[in-house]
Amino acid sequence: MQNYLSSERQDRVYLDYNATTPHAACLKNQWTSWLSIYGNPSSIHQDSRWPKTLIREARQKIARHLNCSPLEIIFNSGASEGNNSVLKSVWATFGKNRPEMLISQVEHPSVVKTAEYLTTQGAIIHWIPVNRSGQIDLNFIDQHLSDKTSLVSVMFANNETGTIFPIQQISQKAHAHGAFMHSDCVQILGKHDIQFTELQLDYATFSAHKFYSLKGTGFVYVKKTSSWIPLIHGGGQERGRRGGTENVLGIAVLHTVLDLLPEASIRIEQMKKLRDSMESRILSCLSDVSVTAIESERLGNTSSLVIAGVDGETLLMSLDLKGFSVSTGAACSSGNPEPSPVLLAMGLTRNEAQSSLRVSLGWETTEEQIVDFVNTLAEVVQKLRQLHINEKVENVSEKSK
Ligand code: PLP
């Protein structure tokens, strides 16, 4: 299993796979040959043939995996673009005829911020609440769906807590009111086994760099019967649905890495076993720790911890210095001192959210790494808690002087 993928930094343990994954090792063999793919896939001459073929084959491979038509796949720059495209396309199609959208409170910022922008254009967003276990309020959906709803958007699995949502059930509710159903499926590939068609989606968004491929590449599934108005107008690329010369190298890489998918079930099972053993080790060696959404169905690779008495950012930096890469929440919000909006939406207090740590495992995570991580975490947490106690004692004695 080691050496299969290319995170070659033996001095570090990478446990932030929900933010991004290392590049698959199988890419190394092909890298140099890809450098000679320079033709523009839209050209007519022979130099365009190879890139054109690669794009066509990649599209077919994705379609086979999702069990859909290749015509339902549009390549783009990733899931932020995909999410923007879907929401803005639905708004552009229906506008004030169906101005309402139902969107979960725990979506990625590329959905939340787009929805907030659409409210400035007249859209009405009903934010679907989640409970402390991360489960979505299905009654809220029933109460707010109407013939004014154009879109329901709920992610397949949350990137911070790993909570998996009942997408098929929500799709059926949306369709019963003539609304489209979108799901941000970024955290599915390589992390969860599903029959995509069972989700009954009209739109789904994916990103290549969450599955051992390059950043800046992704695709959106747009069902044949779904409306589509391009976000980026331009040349006739992607049948006029997404202007701009395709990221041929990014697509070529994804094309190759998708060949790893047949191993996914075994890898997912391995990650889940490791994640479960990591959580029980942490819970047995550290007091005042809770696993967020532990009662819910979760991605097998994700663990969101609340570690009382320590600041998440300080913990992250201490672990980083010891060679472990983890996260306090979504990577895109790093550098943002505000606690995670996802955890707050779940009803955690600001203090709890600020004491959170996200650990996400990948296909090459080993038991040895997990044991090492848990031991280091326990050591660092105990030190930080002791420092905290010492500071408090010093403050009290300063005040009593
Ligand atoms: N949606 C989710 C759930 C994510 O985790 C991410 C990345 O962090 C995105 C969307 C954005 O994807 P991209 O980096 O391809 O724009």
CSV table of C-alpha atoms and ligand atoms in Angstrom, one decimal:
chain,number,residue,atom,x,y,z
A,1,MET,CA,0.0,0.0,0.0
A,2,GLN,CA,2.9,2.4,0.8
A,3,ASN,CA,4.6,3.8,-2.3
A,4,TYR,CA,1.4,3.3,-4.2
A,5,LEU,CA,0.6,7.0,-4.1
A,6,SER,CA,3.2,9.7,-4.3
A,7,SER,CA,3.3,11.4,-0.9
A,8,GLU,CA,6.9,10.7,-0.5
A,9,ARG,CA,7.7,12.9,2.4
A,10,GLN,CA,8.7,10.3,4.9
A,11,ASP,CA,9.3,13.0,7.5
A,12,ARG,CA,5.6,14.0,7.6
A,13,VAL,CA,2.3,12.3,8.2
A,14,TYR,CA,-0.5,13.7,6.0
A,15,LEU,CA,-4.0,13.6,7.6
A,16,ASP,CA,-5.8,16.3,5.6
A,17,TYR,CA,-7.2,14.3,2.7
A,18,ASN,CA,-10.5,16.2,2.8
A,19,ALA,CA,-8.7,19.4,1.9
A,20,THR,CA,-6.7,17.7,-0.9
A,21,THR,CA,-5.0,14.5,-1.7
A,22,PRO,CA,-1.4,13.7,-2.8
A,23,HIS,CA,-1.0,12.8,-6.5
A,24,ALA,CA,-1.3,9.2,-7.5
A,25,ALA,CA,2.1,7.5,-8.0
A,26,CYS,CA,0.9,5.9,-11.3
A,27,LEU,CA,1.1,9.4,-12.8
A,28,LYS,CA,4.9,9.4,-12.7
A,29,ASN,CA,5.3,7.0,-15.6
A,30,GLN,CA,3.1,9.1,-17.9
A,31,TRP,CA,4.1,12.6,-16.8
A,32,THR,CA,6.8,13.2,-19.4
A,33,SER,CA,4.7,11.9,-22.3
A,34,TRP,CA,1.9,14.2,-21.3
A,35,LEU,CA,4.2,17.2,-21.7
A,36,SER,CA,4.1,16.7,-25.4
A,37,ILE,CA,0.3,17.2,-25.5
A,38,TYR,CA,0.1,20.8,-26.5
A,39,GLY,CA,-2.5,20.8,-29.3
A,40,ASN,CA,-5.7,22.7,-28.8
A,41,PRO,CA,-8.5,20.1,-28.6
A,42,SER,CA,-10.7,22.5,-30.6
A,43,SER,CA,-8.3,22.7,-33.6
A,44,ILE,CA,-8.9,20.7,-36.7
A,45,HIS,CA,-5.3,19.6,-37.5
A,46,GLN,CA,-3.5,16.4,-36.3
A,47,ASP,CA,-2.0,18.0,-33.2
A,48,SER,CA,-5.4,18.3,-31.7
A,49,ARG,CA,-6.2,14.6,-32.0
A,50,TRP,CA,-4.4,13.3,-28.9
A,51,PRO,CA,-5.9,15.9,-26.5
A,52,LYS,CA,-9.3,15.5,-28.1
A,53,THR,CA,-9.1,11.7,-27.7
A,54,LEU,CA,-8.0,12.0,-24.0
A,55,ILE,CA,-10.9,14.3,-23.2
A,56,ARG,CA,-13.4,12.0,-25.0
A,57,GLU,CA,-12.1,8.9,-23.2
A,58,ALA,CA,-12.0,10.7,-19.8
A,59,ARG,CA,-15.6,11.8,-20.3
A,60,GLN,CA,-16.6,8.2,-21.2
A,61,LYS,CA,-14.8,6.8,-18.2
A,62,ILE,CA,-16.6,9.2,-15.8
A,63,ALA,CA,-19.9,8.4,-17.5
A,64,ARG,CA,-19.3,4.7,-17.1
A,65,HIS,CA,-18.5,5.2,-13.4
A,66,LEU,CA,-21.6,7.3,-12.7
A,67,ASN,CA,-23.8,5.2,-15.1
A,68,CYS,CA,-24.8,8.2,-17.1
A,69,SER,CA,-24.4,9.5,-20.6
A,70,PRO,CA,-21.0,11.1,-21.5
A,71,LEU,CA,-23.1,14.0,-22.8
A,72,GLU,CA,-24.1,14.7,-19.2
A,73,ILE,CA,-20.6,15.5,-18.1
A,74,ILE,CA,-19.1,19.0,-18.5
A,75,PHE,CA,-15.4,19.5,-17.6
A,76,ASN,CA,-14.6,22.7,-15.7
A,77,SER,CA,-12.0,24.1,-13.2
A,78,GLY,CA,-13.4,22.3,-10.1
A,79,ALA,CA,-16.2,22.2,-7.7
A,80,SER,CA,-16.2,25.9,-6.8
A,81,GLU,CA,-16.9,26.7,-10.4
A,82,GLY,CA,-19.4,23.8,-10.6
A,83,ASN,CA,-21.4,25.0,-7.6
A,84,ASN,CA,-21.4,28.6,-8.9
A,85,SER,CA,-22.5,27.3,-12.3
A,86,VAL,CA,-25.4,25.2,-11.0
A,87,LEU,CA,-26.9,27.7,-8.7
A,88,LYS,CA,-26.6,30.6,-11.1
A,89,SER,CA,-27.8,28.5,-14.0
A,90,VAL,CA,-31.0,27.5,-12.2
A,91,TRP,CA,-31.5,31.2,-11.1
A,92,ALA,CA,-31.0,32.4,-14.7
A,93,THR,CA,-33.5,29.8,-15.9
A,94,PHE,CA,-36.4,30.4,-13.5
A,95,GLY,CA,-35.7,33.8,-11.9
A,96,LYS,CA,-38.7,35.3,-10.2
A,97,ASN,CA,-41.0,32.6,-11.5
A,98,ARG,CA,-39.6,30.2,-9.0
A,99,PRO,CA,-37.5,32.4,-6.8
A,100,GLU,CA,-37.0,30.0,-3.8
A,101,MET,CA,-34.1,27.6,-3.1
A,102,LEU,CA,-33.6,25.3,-0.2
A,103,ILE,CA,-30.0,25.0,0.7
A,104,SER,CA,-28.4,23.3,3.8
A,105,GLN,CA,-26.7,25.4,6.3
A,106,VAL,CA,-23.6,23.3,6.2
A,107,GLU,CA,-22.7,23.7,2.5
A,108,HIS,CA,-19.2,24.6,1.3
A,109,PRO,CA,-18.6,28.4,0.9
A,110,SER,CA,-18.8,28.1,-2.9
A,111,VAL,CA,-22.5,27.2,-2.4
A,112,VAL,CA,-23.3,29.5,0.5
A,113,LYS,CA,-21.6,32.6,-1.0
A,114,THR,CA,-23.3,32.0,-4.4
A,115,ALA,CA,-26.7,31.7,-2.7
A,116,GLU,CA,-26.0,34.8,-0.7
A,117,TYR,CA,-25.1,36.7,-3.9
A,118,LEU,CA,-28.4,35.4,-5.5
A,119,THR,CA,-30.4,36.9,-2.7
A,120,THR,CA,-29.1,40.3,-3.9
A,121,GLN,CA,-30.7,39.5,-7.3
A,122,GLY,CA,-34.1,38.6,-5.7
A,123,ALA,CA,-33.7,34.9,-4.8
A,124,ILE,CA,-35.2,33.7,-1.5
A,125,ILE,CA,-33.0,31.1,0.2
A,126,HIS,CA,-34.5,28.8,2.9
A,127,TRP,CA,-31.4,27.6,4.9
A,128,ILE,CA,-32.1,24.0,5.9
A,129,PRO,CA,-31.0,23.5,9.6
A,130,VAL,CA,-29.0,20.5,10.9
A,131,ASN,CA,-29.0,19.1,14.4
A,132,ARG,CA,-26.1,18.5,16.8
A,133,SER,CA,-25.5,15.2,15.2
A,134,GLY,CA,-25.3,16.9,11.8
A,135,GLN,CA,-28.5,15.4,10.5
A,136,ILE,CA,-30.6,17.5,8.2
A,137,ASP,CA,-34.1,18.6,9.2
A,138,LEU,CA,-36.3,16.8,6.7
A,139,ASN,CA,-39.5,18.3,8.2
A,140,PHE,CA,-38.1,21.8,7.3
A,141,ILE,CA,-37.7,20.6,3.7
A,142,ASP,CA,-41.3,19.4,3.7
A,143,GLN,CA,-42.6,22.7,5.2
A,144,HIS,CA,-40.7,24.9,2.7
A,145,LEU,CA,-40.9,23.1,-0.6
A,146,SER,CA,-43.5,24.6,-2.9
A,147,ASP,CA,-44.2,25.3,-6.5
A,148,LYS,CA,-42.0,28.4,-6.0
A,149,THR,CA,-38.9,26.2,-5.3
A,150,SER,CA,-36.5,26.0,-8.2
A,151,LEU,CA,-33.6,24.1,-6.5
A,152,VAL,CA,-32.7,22.0,-3.5
A,153,SER,CA,-29.0,21.8,-2.8
A,154,VAL,CA,-27.6,19.5,-0.2
A,155,MET,CA,-24.1,18.1,-0.3
A,156,PHE,CA,-23.5,14.3,-0.3
A,157,ALA,CA,-21.2,14.4,2.7
A,158,ASN,CA,-19.9,17.2,4.8
A,159,ASN,CA,-16.2,17.9,4.3
A,160,GLU,CA,-15.7,18.9,8.0
A,161,THR,CA,-17.6,16.3,9.9
A,162,GLY,CA,-18.1,13.6,7.3
A,163,THR,CA,-21.8,13.4,7.9
A,164,ILE,CA,-23.6,11.8,5.0
A,165,PHE,CA,-27.0,13.1,4.0
A,166,PRO,CA,-30.1,11.2,2.7
A,167,ILE,CA,-29.8,12.6,-0.8
A,168,GLN,CA,-32.2,10.1,-2.5
A,169,GLN,CA,-34.9,10.9,0.0
A,170,ILE,CA,-34.4,14.7,-0.5
A,171,SER,CA,-34.3,14.3,-4.3
A,172,GLN,CA,-37.7,12.6,-4.2
A,173,LYS,CA,-39.1,15.4,-2.1
A,174,ALA,CA,-37.7,18.1,-4.5
A,175,HIS,CA,-39.0,16.3,-7.6
A,176,ALA,CA,-42.5,16.0,-6.1
A,177,HIS,CA,-42.6,19.8,-6.2
A,178,GLY,CA,-41.0,20.1,-9.7
A,179,ALA,CA,-37.8,21.4,-8.2
A,180,PHE,CA,-34.3,20.5,-9.4
A,181,MET,CA,-31.9,18.6,-7.0
A,182,HIS,CA,-28.2,19.4,-6.7
A,183,SER,CA,-25.6,17.7,-4.6
A,184,ASP,CA,-22.0,18.8,-4.0
A,185,CYS,CA,-20.4,15.3,-4.4
A,186,VAL,CA,-16.8,16.4,-3.9
A,187,GLN,CA,-16.2,14.1,-1.0
A,188,ILE,CA,-17.5,10.9,-2.6
A,189,LEU,CA,-14.8,9.8,-5.0
A,190,GLY,CA,-12.5,7.3,-3.2
A,191,LYS,CA,-14.2,7.9,0.2
A,192,HIS,CA,-17.6,6.3,-0.1
A,193,ASP,CA,-19.2,3.6,-2.3
A,194,ILE,CA,-22.5,4.6,-3.9
A,195,GLN,CA,-24.6,3.8,-6.9
A,196,PHE,CA,-24.7,7.4,-8.2
A,197,THR,CA,-28.0,6.9,-10.1
A,198,GLU,CA,-29.8,6.0,-6.9
A,199,LEU,CA,-29.3,9.6,-5.7
A,200,GLN,CA,-31.6,10.7,-8.5
A,201,LEU,CA,-29.8,14.0,-9.0
A,202,ASP,CA,-30.3,16.6,-11.6
A,203,TYR,CA,-26.9,18.2,-11.0
A,204,ALA,CA,-23.8,17.0,-9.2
A,205,THR,CA,-20.4,18.7,-8.7
A,206,PHE,CA,-17.0,17.0,-8.5
A,207,SER,CA,-13.4,18.1,-8.0
A,208,ALA,CA,-10.3,16.2,-9.3
A,209,HIS,CA,-7.9,17.2,-6.5
A,210,LYS,CA,-9.9,15.4,-3.9
A,211,PHE,CA,-9.1,12.2,-5.7
A,212,TYR,CA,-5.4,12.0,-6.2
A,213,SER,CA,-5.4,14.2,-9.3
A,214,LEU,CA,-4.5,17.8,-10.1
A,215,LYS,CA,-6.0,21.0,-8.7
A,216,GLY,CA,-7.9,23.2,-11.2
A,217,THR,CA,-9.9,20.4,-12.8
A,218,GLY,CA,-13.4,19.1,-12.1
A,219,PHE,CA,-16.6,18.2,-13.8
A,220,VAL,CA,-20.3,18.7,-13.3
A,221,TYR,CA,-23.0,16.1,-14.0
A,222,VAL,CA,-26.0,17.8,-15.7
A,223,LYS,CA,-28.9,15.4,-16.3
A,224,LYS,CA,-30.2,15.6,-19.9
A,225,THR,CA,-33.5,17.0,-18.6
A,226,SER,CA,-31.9,19.7,-16.5
A,227,SER,CA,-31.7,23.3,-17.7
A,228,TRP,CA,-28.2,24.8,-18.2
A,229,ILE,CA,-27.1,28.3,-18.9
A,230,PRO,CA,-23.3,28.6,-19.0
A,231,LEU,CA,-21.4,30.5,-16.4
A,232,ILE,CA,-18.5,31.1,-18.8
A,233,HIS,CA,-19.5,32.0,-22.3
A,234,GLY,CA,-16.8,31.7,-25.0
A,235,GLY,CA,-15.8,29.2,-27.7
A,236,GLY,CA,-18.0,26.2,-28.3
A,237,GLN,CA,-16.1,24.0,-25.9
A,238,GLU,CA,-18.1,21.4,-23.9
A,239,ARG,CA,-20.9,21.8,-26.5
A,240,GLY,CA,-21.1,25.4,-25.7
A,241,ARG,CA,-21.8,24.7,-22.1
A,242,ARG,CA,-18.5,25.9,-20.7
A,243,GLY,CA,-16.3,28.3,-22.6
A,244,GLY,CA,-12.5,28.1,-22.4
A,245,THR,CA,-9.8,25.8,-23.7
A,246,GLU,CA,-10.0,22.6,-21.7
A,247,ASN,CA,-7.4,21.8,-19.0
A,248,VAL,CA,-6.1,18.9,-21.1
A,249,LEU,CA,-3.3,17.9,-18.6
A,250,GLY,CA,-5.7,18.0,-15.7
A,251,ILE,CA,-8.2,15.9,-17.6
A,252,ALA,CA,-5.5,13.4,-18.7
A,253,VAL,CA,-4.4,13.0,-15.1
A,254,LEU,CA,-8.0,12.4,-13.9
A,255,HIS,CA,-8.5,9.9,-16.8
A,256,THR,CA,-5.5,7.8,-15.5
A,257,VAL,CA,-6.4,8.1,-11.8
A,258,LEU,CA,-9.9,7.0,-12.4
A,259,ASP,CA,-8.5,3.5,-13.2
A,260,LEU,CA,-7.9,3.2,-9.4
A,261,LEU,CA,-11.6,3.3,-8.7
A,262,PRO,CA,-12.1,-0.5,-8.8
A,263,GLU,CA,-9.9,-0.6,-5.6
A,264,ALA,CA,-12.0,1.9,-3.9
A,265,SER,CA,-14.2,-0.5,-1.8
A,266,ILE,CA,-11.2,-2.2,-0.2
A,267,ARG,CA,-9.5,1.2,0.5
A,268,ILE,CA,-12.6,2.7,2.0
A,269,GLU,CA,-13.0,-0.3,4.3
A,270,GLN,CA,-9.3,0.0,5.3
A,271,MET,CA,-9.7,3.8,6.0
A,272,LYS,CA,-12.8,3.2,8.1
A,273,LYS,CA,-11.1,0.6,10.3
A,274,LEU,CA,-8.2,2.9,10.9
A,275,ARG,CA,-10.4,5.9,11.6
A,276,ASP,CA,-12.5,3.9,14.1
A,277,SER,CA,-9.4,2.6,15.9
A,278,MET,CA,-8.0,6.1,15.9
A,279,GLU,CA,-11.1,7.5,17.5
A,280,SER,CA,-11.3,4.8,20.2
A,281,ARG,CA,-7.6,5.2,21.0
A,282,ILE,CA,-8.1,9.0,21.3
A,283,LEU,CA,-11.2,8.6,23.5
A,284,SER,CA,-9.5,6.1,25.8
A,285,CYS,CA,-6.3,8.1,26.3
A,286,LEU,CA,-7.6,11.7,26.5
A,287,SER,CA,-10.4,13.0,28.7
A,288,ASP,CA,-12.9,15.6,27.6
A,289,VAL,CA,-12.8,14.8,23.9
A,290,SER,CA,-15.9,14.2,21.8
A,291,VAL,CA,-16.3,13.1,18.2
A,292,THR,CA,-18.7,15.3,16.4
A,293,ALA,CA,-21.6,13.5,14.7
A,294,ILE,CA,-20.4,10.1,15.9
A,295,GLU,CA,-24.0,8.9,16.0
A,296,SER,CA,-24.6,9.7,12.3
A,297,GLU,CA,-23.6,7.9,9.2
A,298,ARG,CA,-20.2,9.4,8.3
A,299,LEU,CA,-17.5,9.1,5.6
A,300,GLY,CA,-15.2,6.4,6.8
A,301,ASN,CA,-12.1,8.6,6.6
A,302,THR,CA,-13.2,11.6,8.5
A,303,SER,CA,-13.0,12.5,12.2
A,304,SER,CA,-14.0,15.8,13.7
A,305,LEU,CA,-13.0,16.1,17.3
A,306,VAL,CA,-13.7,18.7,20.0
A,307,ILE,CA,-10.9,18.7,22.5
A,308,ALA,CA,-11.8,20.7,25.5
A,309,GLY,CA,-9.3,23.1,27.0
A,310,VAL,CA,-7.2,23.6,23.9
A,311,ASP,CA,-7.4,26.1,21.1
A,312,GLY,CA,-7.7,24.3,17.7
A,313,GLU,CA,-5.3,26.6,15.9
A,314,THR,CA,-2.7,26.3,18.5
A,315,LEU,CA,-3.1,22.5,18.5
A,316,LEU,CA,-2.9,22.4,14.7
A,317,MET,CA,0.4,24.4,14.8
A,318,SER,CA,1.9,22.3,17.5
A,319,LEU,CA,1.0,19.1,15.6
A,320,ASP,CA,2.4,20.7,12.4
A,321,LEU,CA,5.8,21.3,14.1
A,322,LYS,CA,5.8,17.7,15.0
A,323,GLY,CA,5.2,16.6,11.4
A,324,PHE,CA,1.5,16.0,11.3
A,325,SER,CA,-0.8,17.8,8.8
A,326,VAL,CA,-4.3,18.1,10.1
A,327,SER,CA,-7.0,20.9,9.9
A,328,THR,CA,-9.3,22.8,12.2
A,329,GLY,CA,-12.1,23.0,9.7
A,330,ALA,CA,-12.3,23.7,6.0
A,331,ALA,CA,-8.9,24.5,4.4
A,332,CYS,CA,-10.4,27.5,2.6
A,333,SER,CA,-11.2,29.1,6.0
A,334,SER,CA,-7.7,28.8,7.4
A,335,GLY,CA,-6.4,32.1,8.5
A,336,ASN,CA,-9.9,33.0,9.4
A,337,PRO,CA,-10.1,33.3,13.2
A,338,GLU,CA,-13.9,32.8,13.2
A,339,PRO,CA,-15.0,29.4,14.4
A,340,SER,CA,-16.3,27.0,11.7
A,341,PRO,CA,-19.8,28.0,10.5
A,342,VAL,CA,-20.6,24.3,9.9
A,343,LEU,CA,-19.9,23.4,13.6
A,344,LEU,CA,-21.9,26.5,14.8
A,345,ALA,CA,-24.8,25.5,12.5
A,346,MET,CA,-24.8,22.1,14.2
A,347,GLY,CA,-25.3,23.8,17.6
A,348,LEU,CA,-21.7,23.6,19.0
A,349,THR,CA,-20.8,26.6,21.1
A,350,ARG,CA,-18.1,29.0,19.9
A,351,ASN,CA,-15.7,27.5,22.5
A,352,GLU,CA,-16.4,24.0,21.3
A,353,ALA,CA,-16.0,25.0,17.6
A,354,GLN,CA,-12.7,26.8,18.5
A,355,SER,CA,-11.4,23.6,20.1
A,356,SER,CA,-12.1,21.5,17.0
A,357,LEU,CA,-9.7,19.4,15.0
A,358,ARG,CA,-10.4,17.6,11.7
A,359,VAL,CA,-8.4,14.5,10.9
A,360,SER,CA,-9.1,13.0,7.4
A,361,LEU,CA,-7.4,9.8,6.3
A,362,GLY,CA,-6.5,8.6,2.8
A,363,TRP,CA,-5.7,5.5,0.9
A,364,GLU,CA,-2.1,5.4,2.0
A,365,THR,CA,-2.6,6.1,5.7
A,366,THR,CA,-1.1,3.3,7.8
A,367,GLU,CA,-1.8,1.9,11.2
A,368,GLU,CA,1.8,3.0,12.2
A,369,GLN,CA,1.0,6.6,11.3
A,370,ILE,CA,-2.2,6.5,13.2
A,371,VAL,CA,-0.5,5.1,16.4
A,372,ASP,CA,2.2,7.8,16.0
A,373,PHE,CA,-0.4,10.5,15.5
A,374,VAL,CA,-2.5,9.5,18.6
A,375,ASN,CA,0.5,9.4,20.8
A,376,THR,CA,1.7,12.8,19.7
A,377,LEU,CA,-1.8,14.2,20.0
A,378,ALA,CA,-2.1,13.0,23.5
A,379,GLU,CA,1.3,14.4,24.4
A,380,VAL,CA,0.6,17.8,22.8
A,381,VAL,CA,-2.9,18.1,24.3
A,382,GLN,CA,-1.7,17.3,27.8
A,383,LYS,CA,1.1,20.0,27.5
A,384,LEU,CA,-1.3,22.6,26.1
A,385,ARG,CA,-3.9,21.9,28.9
A,386,GLN,CA,-1.2,22.1,31.5
A,387,LEU,CA,0.0,25.5,30.1
A,388,HIS,CA,-3.6,26.7,30.2
A,389,ILE,CA,-3.9,25.7,33.9
A,390,ASN,CA,-0.6,27.4,34.7
A,391,GLU,CA,-1.7,30.6,32.9
A,392,LYS,CA,-4.9,30.6,34.9
A,393,VAL,CA,-3.0,30.1,38.2
A,394,GLU,CA,-0.6,32.9,37.3
A,395,ASN,CA,-3.6,35.2,36.5
A,396,VAL,CA,-5.2,34.5,39.8
A,397,SER,CA,-2.0,35.2,41.8
A,398,GLU,CA,-1.4,38.4,39.8
A,399,LYS,CA,-4.9,39.6,40.7
A,400,SER,CA,-4.5,38.8,44.3
A,401,LYS,CA,-1.3,40.7,44.6
B,1,PLP,N1,-17.2,21.5,-2.0
B,1,PLP,C1,-16.6,20.8,-1.0
B,1,PLP,C2,-17.5,20.0,-0.1
B,1,PLP,C3,-15.2,20.9,-0.8
B,1,PLP,O1,-14.7,20.2,0.2
B,1,PLP,C4,-14.5,21.7,-1.7
B,1,PLP,C5,-13.0,21.9,-1.4
B,1,PLP,O2,-12.6,22.1,-0.3
B,1,PLP,C6,-15.1,22.4,-2.7
B,1,PLP,C7,-16.5,22.2,-2.9
B,1,PLP,C8,-14.3,23.3,-3.7
B,1,PLP,O3,-13.7,22.5,-4.6
B,1,PLP,P1,-12.5,23.1,-5.6
B,1,PLP,O4,-11.3,23.2,-4.7
B,1,PLP,O5,-12.4,22.1,-6.7
B,1,PLP,O6,-13.0,24.4,-6.0
